[in-house]
mmCIF file of C-alpha atoms in Angstrom:
data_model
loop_
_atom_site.group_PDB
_atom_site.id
_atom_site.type_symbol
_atom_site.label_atom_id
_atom_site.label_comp_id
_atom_site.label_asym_id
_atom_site.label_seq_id
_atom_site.Cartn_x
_atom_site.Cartn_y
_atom_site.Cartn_z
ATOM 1 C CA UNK A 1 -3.066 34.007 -246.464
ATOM 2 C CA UNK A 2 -5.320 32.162 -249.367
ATOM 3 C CA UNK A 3 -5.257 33.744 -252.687
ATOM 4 C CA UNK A 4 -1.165 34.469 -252.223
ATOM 5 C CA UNK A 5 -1.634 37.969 -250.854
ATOM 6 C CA UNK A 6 -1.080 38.530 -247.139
ATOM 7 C CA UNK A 7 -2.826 41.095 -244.709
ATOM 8 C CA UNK A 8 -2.182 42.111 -241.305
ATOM 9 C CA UNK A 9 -3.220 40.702 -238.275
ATOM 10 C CA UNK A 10 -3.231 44.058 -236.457
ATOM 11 C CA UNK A 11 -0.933 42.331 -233.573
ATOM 12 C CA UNK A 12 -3.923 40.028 -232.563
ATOM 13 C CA UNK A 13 -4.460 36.280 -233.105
ATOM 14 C CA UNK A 14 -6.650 34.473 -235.071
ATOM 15 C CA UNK A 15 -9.809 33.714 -234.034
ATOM 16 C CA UNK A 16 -13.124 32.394 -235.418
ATOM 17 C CA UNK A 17 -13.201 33.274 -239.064
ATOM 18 C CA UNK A 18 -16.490 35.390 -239.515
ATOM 19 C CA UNK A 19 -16.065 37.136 -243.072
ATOM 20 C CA UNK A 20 -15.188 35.400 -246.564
ATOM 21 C CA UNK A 21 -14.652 37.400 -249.573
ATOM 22 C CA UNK A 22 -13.022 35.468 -252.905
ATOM 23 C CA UNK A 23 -10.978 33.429 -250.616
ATOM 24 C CA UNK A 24 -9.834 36.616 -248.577
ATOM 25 C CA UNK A 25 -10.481 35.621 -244.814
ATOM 26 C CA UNK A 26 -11.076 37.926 -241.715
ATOM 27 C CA UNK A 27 -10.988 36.884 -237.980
ATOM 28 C CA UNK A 28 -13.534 38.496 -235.792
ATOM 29 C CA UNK A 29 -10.827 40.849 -234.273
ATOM 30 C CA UNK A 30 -9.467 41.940 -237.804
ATOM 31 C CA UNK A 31 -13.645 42.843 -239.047
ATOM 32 C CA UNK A 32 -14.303 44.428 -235.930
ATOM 33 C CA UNK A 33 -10.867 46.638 -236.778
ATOM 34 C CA UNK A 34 -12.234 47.454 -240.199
ATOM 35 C CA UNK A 35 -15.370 48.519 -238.570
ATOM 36 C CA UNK A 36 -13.958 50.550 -236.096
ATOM 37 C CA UNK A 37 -11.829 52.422 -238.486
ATOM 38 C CA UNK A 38 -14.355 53.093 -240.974
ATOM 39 C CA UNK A 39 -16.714 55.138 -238.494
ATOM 40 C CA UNK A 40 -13.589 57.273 -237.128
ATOM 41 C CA UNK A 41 -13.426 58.282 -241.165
ATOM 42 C CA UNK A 42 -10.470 56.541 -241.982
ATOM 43 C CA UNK A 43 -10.194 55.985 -246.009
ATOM 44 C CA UNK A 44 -10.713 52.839 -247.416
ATOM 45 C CA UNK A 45 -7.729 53.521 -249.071
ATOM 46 C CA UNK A 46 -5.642 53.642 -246.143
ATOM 47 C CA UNK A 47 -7.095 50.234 -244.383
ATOM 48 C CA UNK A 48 -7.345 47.676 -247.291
ATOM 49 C CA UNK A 49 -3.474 49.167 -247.633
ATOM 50 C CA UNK A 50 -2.699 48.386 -244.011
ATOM 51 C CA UNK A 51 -4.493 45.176 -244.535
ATOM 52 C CA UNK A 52 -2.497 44.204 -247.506
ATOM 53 C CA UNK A 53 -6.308 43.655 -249.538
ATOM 54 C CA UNK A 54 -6.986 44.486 -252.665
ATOM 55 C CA UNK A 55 -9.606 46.963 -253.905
ATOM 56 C CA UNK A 56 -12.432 45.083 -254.762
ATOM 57 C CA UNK A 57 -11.790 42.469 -252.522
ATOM 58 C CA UNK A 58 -12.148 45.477 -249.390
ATOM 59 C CA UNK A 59 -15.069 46.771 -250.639
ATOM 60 C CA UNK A 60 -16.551 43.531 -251.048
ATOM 61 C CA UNK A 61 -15.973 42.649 -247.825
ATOM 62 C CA UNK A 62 -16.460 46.261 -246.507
ATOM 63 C CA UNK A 63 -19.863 46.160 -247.349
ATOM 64 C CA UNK A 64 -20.407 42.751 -245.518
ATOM 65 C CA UNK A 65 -19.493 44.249 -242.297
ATOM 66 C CA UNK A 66 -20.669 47.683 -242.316
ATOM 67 C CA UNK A 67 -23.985 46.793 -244.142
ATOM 68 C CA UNK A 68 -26.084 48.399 -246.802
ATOM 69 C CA UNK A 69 -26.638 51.576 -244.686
ATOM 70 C CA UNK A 70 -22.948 52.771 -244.839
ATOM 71 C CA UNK A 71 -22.329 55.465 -247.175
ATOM 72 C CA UNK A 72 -18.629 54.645 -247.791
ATOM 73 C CA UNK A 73 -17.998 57.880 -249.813
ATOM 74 C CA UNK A 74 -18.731 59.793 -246.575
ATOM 75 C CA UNK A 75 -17.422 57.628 -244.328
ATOM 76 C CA UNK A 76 -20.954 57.599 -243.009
ATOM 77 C CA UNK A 77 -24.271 55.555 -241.906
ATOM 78 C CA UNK A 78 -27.783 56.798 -242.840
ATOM 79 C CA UNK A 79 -30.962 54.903 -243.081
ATOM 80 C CA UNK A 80 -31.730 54.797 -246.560
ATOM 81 C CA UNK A 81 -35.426 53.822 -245.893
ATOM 82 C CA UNK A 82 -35.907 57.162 -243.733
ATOM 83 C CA UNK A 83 -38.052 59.162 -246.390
ATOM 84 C CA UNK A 84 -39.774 56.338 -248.271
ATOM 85 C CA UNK A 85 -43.052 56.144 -245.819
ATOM 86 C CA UNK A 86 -43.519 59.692 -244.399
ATOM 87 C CA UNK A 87 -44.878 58.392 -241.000
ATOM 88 C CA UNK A 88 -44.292 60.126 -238.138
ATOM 89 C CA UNK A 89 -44.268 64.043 -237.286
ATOM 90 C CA UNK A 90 -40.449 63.972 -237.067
ATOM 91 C CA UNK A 91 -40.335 62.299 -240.842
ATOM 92 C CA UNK A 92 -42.811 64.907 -242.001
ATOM 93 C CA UNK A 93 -41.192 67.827 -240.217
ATOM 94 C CA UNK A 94 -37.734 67.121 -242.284
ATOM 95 C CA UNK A 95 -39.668 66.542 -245.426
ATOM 96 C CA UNK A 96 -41.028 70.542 -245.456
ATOM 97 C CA UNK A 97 -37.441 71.431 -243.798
ATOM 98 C CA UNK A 98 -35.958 70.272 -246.520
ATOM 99 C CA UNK A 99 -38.640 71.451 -249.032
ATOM 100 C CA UNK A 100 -37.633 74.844 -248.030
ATOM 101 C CA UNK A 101 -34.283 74.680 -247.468
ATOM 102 C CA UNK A 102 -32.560 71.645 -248.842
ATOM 103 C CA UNK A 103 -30.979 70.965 -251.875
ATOM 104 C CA UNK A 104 -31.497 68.454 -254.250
ATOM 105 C CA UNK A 105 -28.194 67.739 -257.200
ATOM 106 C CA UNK A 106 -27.925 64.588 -259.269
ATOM 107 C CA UNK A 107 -27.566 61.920 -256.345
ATOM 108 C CA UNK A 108 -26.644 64.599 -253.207
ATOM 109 C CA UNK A 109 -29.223 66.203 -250.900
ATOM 110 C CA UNK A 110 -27.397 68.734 -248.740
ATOM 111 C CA UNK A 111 -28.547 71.389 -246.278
ATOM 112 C CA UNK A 112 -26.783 74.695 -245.563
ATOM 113 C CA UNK A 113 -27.351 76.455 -243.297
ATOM 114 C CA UNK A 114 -25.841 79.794 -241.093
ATOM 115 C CA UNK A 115 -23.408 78.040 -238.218
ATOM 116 C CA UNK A 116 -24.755 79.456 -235.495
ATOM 117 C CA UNK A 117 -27.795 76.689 -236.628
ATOM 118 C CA UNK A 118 -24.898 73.884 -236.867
ATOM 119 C CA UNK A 119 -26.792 71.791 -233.645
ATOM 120 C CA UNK A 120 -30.084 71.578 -236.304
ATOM 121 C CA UNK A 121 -27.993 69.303 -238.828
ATOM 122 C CA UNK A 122 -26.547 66.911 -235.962
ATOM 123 C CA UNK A 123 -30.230 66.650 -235.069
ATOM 124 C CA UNK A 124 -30.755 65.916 -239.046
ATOM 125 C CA UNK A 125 -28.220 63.713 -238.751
ATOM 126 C CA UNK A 126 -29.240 61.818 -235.729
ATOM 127 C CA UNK A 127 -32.653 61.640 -237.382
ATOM 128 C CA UNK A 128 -31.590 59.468 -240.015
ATOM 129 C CA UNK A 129 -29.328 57.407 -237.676
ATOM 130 C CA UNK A 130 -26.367 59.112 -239.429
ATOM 131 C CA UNK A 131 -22.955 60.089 -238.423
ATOM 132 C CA UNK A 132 -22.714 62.453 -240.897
ATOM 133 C CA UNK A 133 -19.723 65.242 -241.269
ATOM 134 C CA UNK A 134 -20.851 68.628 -240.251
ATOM 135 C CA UNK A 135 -18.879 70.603 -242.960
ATOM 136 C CA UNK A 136 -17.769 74.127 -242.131
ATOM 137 C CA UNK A 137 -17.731 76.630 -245.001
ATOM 138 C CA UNK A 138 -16.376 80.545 -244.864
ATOM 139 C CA UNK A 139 -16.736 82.805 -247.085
ATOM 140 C CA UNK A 140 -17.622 86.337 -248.959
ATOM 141 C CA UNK A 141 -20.995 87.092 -250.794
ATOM 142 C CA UNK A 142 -21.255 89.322 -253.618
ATOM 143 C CA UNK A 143 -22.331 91.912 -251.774
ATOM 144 C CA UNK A 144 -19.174 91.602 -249.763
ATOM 145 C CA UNK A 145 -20.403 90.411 -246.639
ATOM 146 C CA UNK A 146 -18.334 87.655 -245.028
ATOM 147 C CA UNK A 147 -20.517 84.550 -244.155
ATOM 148 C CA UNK A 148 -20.181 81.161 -241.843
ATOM 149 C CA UNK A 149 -22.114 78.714 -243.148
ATOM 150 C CA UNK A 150 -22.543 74.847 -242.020
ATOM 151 C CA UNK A 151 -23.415 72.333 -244.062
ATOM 152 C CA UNK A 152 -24.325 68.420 -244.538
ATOM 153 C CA UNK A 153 -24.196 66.054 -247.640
ATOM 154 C CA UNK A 154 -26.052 62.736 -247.879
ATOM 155 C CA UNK A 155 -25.348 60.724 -251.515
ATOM 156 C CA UNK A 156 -28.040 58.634 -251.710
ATOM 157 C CA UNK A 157 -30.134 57.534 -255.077
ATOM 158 C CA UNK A 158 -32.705 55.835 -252.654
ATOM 159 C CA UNK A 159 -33.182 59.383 -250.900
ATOM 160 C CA UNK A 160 -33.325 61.450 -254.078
ATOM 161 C CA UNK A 161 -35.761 58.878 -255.381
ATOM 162 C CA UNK A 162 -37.869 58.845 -252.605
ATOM 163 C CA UNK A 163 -38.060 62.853 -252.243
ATOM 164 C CA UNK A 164 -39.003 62.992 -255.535
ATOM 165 C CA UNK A 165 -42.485 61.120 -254.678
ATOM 166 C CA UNK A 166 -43.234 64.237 -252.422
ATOM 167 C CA UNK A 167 -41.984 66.713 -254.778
ATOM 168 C CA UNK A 168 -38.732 67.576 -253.711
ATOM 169 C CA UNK A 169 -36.547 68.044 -256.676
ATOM 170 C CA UNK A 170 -33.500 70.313 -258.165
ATOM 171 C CA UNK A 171 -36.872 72.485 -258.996
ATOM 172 C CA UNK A 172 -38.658 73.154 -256.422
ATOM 173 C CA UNK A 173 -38.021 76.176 -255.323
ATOM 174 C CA UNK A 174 -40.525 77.475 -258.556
ATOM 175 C CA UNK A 175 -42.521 74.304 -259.147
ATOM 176 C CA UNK A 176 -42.673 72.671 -255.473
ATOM 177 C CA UNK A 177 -46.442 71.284 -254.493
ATOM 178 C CA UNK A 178 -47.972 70.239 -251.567
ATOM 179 C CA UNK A 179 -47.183 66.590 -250.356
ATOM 180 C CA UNK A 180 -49.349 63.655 -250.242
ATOM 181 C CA UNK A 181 -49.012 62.600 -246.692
ATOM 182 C CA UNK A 182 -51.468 61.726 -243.805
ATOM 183 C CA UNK A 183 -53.912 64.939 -242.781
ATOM 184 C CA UNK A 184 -52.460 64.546 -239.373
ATOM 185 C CA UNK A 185 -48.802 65.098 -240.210
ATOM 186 C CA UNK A 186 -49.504 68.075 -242.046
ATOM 187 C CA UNK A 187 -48.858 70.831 -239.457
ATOM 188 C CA UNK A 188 -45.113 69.079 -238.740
ATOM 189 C CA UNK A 189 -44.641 69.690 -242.478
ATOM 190 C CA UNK A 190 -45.530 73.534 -242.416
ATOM 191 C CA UNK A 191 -43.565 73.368 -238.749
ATOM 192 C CA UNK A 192 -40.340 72.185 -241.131
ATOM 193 C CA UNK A 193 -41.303 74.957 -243.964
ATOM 194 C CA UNK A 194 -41.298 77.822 -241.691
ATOM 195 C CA UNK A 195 -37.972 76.368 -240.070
ATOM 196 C CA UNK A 196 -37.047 76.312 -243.171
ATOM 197 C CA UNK A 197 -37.328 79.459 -245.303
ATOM 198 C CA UNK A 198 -40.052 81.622 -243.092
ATOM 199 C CA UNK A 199 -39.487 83.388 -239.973
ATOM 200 C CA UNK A 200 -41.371 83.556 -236.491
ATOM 201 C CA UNK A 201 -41.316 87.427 -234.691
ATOM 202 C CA UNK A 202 -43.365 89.974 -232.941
ATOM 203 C CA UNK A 203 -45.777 92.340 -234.558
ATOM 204 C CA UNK A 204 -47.195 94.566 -231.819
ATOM 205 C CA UNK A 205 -46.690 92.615 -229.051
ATOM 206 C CA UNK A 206 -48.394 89.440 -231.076
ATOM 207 C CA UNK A 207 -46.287 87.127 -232.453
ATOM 208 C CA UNK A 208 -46.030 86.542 -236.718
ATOM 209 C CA UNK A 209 -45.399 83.839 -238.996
ATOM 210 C CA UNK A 210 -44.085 84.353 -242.425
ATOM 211 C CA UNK A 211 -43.395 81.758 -244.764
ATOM 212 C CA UNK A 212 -42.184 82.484 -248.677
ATOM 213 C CA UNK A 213 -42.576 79.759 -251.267
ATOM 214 C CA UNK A 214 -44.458 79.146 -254.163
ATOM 215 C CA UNK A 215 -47.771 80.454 -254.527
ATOM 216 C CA UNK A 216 -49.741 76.892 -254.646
ATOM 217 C CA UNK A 217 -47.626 75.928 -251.392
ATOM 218 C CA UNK A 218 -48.718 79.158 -249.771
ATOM 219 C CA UNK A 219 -52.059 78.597 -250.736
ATOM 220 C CA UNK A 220 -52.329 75.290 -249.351
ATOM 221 C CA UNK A 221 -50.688 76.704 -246.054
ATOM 222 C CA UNK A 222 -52.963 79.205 -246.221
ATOM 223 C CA UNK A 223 -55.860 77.081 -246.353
ATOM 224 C CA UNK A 224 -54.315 74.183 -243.055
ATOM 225 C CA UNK A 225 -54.549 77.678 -240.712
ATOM 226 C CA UNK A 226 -57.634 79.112 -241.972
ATOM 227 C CA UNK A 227 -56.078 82.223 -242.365
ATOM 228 C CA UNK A 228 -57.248 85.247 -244.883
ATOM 229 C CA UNK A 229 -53.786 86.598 -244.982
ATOM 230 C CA UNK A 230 -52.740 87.474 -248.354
ATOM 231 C CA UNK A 231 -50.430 86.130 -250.431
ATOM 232 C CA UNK A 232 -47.869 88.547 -252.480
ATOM 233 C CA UNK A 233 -45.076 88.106 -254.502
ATOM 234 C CA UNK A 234 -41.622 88.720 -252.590
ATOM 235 C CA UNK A 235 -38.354 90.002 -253.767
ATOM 236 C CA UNK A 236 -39.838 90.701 -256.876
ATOM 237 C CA UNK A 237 -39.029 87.475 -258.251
ATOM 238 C CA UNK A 238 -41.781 85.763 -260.622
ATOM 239 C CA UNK A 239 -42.446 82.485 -259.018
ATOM 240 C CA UNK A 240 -41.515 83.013 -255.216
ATOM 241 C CA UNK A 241 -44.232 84.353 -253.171
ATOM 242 C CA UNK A 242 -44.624 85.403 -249.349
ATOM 243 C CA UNK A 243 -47.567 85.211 -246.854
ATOM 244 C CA UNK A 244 -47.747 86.771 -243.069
ATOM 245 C CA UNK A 245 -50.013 84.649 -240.749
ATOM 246 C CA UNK A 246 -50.485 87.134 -237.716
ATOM 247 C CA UNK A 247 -52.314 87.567 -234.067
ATOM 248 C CA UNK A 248 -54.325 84.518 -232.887
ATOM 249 C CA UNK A 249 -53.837 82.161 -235.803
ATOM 250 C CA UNK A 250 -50.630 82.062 -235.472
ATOM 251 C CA UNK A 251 -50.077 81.374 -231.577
ATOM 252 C CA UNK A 252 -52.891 78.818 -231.560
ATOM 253 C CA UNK A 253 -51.096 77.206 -234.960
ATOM 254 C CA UNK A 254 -48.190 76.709 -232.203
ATOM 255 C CA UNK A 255 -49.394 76.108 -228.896
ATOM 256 C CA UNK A 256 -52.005 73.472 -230.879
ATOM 257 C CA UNK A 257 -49.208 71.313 -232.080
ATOM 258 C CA UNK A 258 -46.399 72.177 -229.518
ATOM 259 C CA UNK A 259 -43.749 73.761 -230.995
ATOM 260 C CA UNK A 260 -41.694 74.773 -227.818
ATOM 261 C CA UNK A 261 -41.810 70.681 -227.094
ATOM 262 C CA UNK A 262 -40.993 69.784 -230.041
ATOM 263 C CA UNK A 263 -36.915 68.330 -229.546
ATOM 264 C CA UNK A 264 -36.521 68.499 -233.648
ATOM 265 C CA UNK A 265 -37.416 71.941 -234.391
ATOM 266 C CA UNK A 266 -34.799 74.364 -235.015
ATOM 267 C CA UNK A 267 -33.631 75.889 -231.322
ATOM 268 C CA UNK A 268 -33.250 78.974 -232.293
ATOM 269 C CA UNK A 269 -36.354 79.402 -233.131
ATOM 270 C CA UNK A 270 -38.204 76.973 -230.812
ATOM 271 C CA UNK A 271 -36.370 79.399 -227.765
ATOM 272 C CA UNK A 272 -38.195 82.278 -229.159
ATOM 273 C CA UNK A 273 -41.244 80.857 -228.908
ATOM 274 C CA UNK A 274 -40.744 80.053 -225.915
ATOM 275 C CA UNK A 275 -39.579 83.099 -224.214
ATOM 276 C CA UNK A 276 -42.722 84.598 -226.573
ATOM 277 C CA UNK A 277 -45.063 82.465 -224.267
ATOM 278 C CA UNK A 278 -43.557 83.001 -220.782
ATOM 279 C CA UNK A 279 -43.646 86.339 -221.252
ATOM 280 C CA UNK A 280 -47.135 86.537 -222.328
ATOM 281 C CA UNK A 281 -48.108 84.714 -219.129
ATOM 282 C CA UNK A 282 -46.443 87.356 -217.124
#
């Protein structure tokens, strides 16, 4: 020890000292412990204890090892840098999922969704090199249904920040507007919006998009498919608004920018699709 405190070695010897924290001192073995312990979810609480570390001393040194990625509240990595440059169809395809079905509280953005969809947020979570917890919820509504609901938290300032350039805030579900990202990424956006909070079915053997939002986001949707569907308002609530894109426009909207191949898109979905297409072939 060197500050009159002691920690423990964890049964190993001392090796190369690697981390240096206010005089506390970590071999190699001992950091790659903390490390270790951290991703299996184990409270900081319960290692600096072990350790024989004080608070701030732990997270001082926490933070050395696991980096400024590591969301210690959730016990969890994310890459905090994943939303500020909307880049690549994957980025843009999260940005309209979570337009439409995300939510956006004080530092938190968290998706829910129904758990038979629970594979969708480990593919959220792997897309911002995340281990986040997949959270289970039960429960009844007030109609009296029972539900099963999944659901994911990130805590990030950085991501709420960075959302916010595109629009996505605790308000967007009446004032939400199109981003301002590259022309080309713009169909993985809508992709993520009807993932999101539309649907994809049959309508006389032809298969139909629908898509509800606000009006200026179905407008703009509207205008990417060159469709002349119309636009009216749904559940007779005052800002939400729903459009049905049907017949050709909507296959060629799909097969154009390969939905079924498409290893992000929600499964459920992307299968029905897909079994849409085969059996049009046949």
């Amino acid at each position: 020890k060197s500050d009159g405190s002691s920690f423990a070695d964890c049964g190993r010897a001392r090796v190369d000292v690697i981390i240096m924290s206010k005089k506390i001192v970590l071999t190699q073995e001992q950091a790659n412990y903390v490390k270790q312990e951290l991703l299996k979810k184990r409270s900081c609480t319960s290692i600096r204890k072990e350790l024989n570390i004080g608070e701030d001393a732990f997270r001082r040194i926490a933070h050395e090892i696991m980096g400024p990625d590591f969301d210690f509240k959730h016990c969890s990595y994310i890459n905090l840098n994943y939303f500020s440059n909307i880049d690549s169809p994957e980025k843009a395809y999260w940005l309209g999922f979570i337009s439409a079905d995300g939510a956006v509280s004080g530092t938190t953005l968290s998706i829910q969704l129904q758990f038979q969809d629970k594979l969708h947020l480990q593919k959220f979570s792997n897309a911002i090199n995340g281990n986040l917890t997949i959270q289970e919820i039960n429960g009844i509504n007030n109609f009296g249904t029972e539900y099963h609901h999944c659901r994911v938290a990130v805590r990030s300032q950085k991501y709420i920040d960075d959302l916010k350039k595109y629009n996505v805030t605790n308000t967007k579900s009446i004032k939400l507007e199109p981003p301002m990202i590259s022309q080309n990424l713009i169909p993985y956006w809508i992709m993520g919006m009807i993932d999101g909070d539309g649907s994809i079915n049959y309508n006389k053997s032809k298969i139909r998009i629908s898509l509800t939002g606000t009006k200026s986001i179905l407008e703009f949707v509207k205008k990417q498919l060159k469709s002349n569907a119309v636009i009216s308002l749904a559940h007779r609530c005052k800002n939400t608004y729903t459009i049905y894109i049907e017949n050709q426009i909507s296959e060629n909207f799909l097969k154009k920018y390969h939905y079924t191949e498409l290893p992000f898109v929600l499964e459920r979905k992307r299968k029905f699709v897909e079994n849409y297409f085969h059996s049009s072939l046949n």
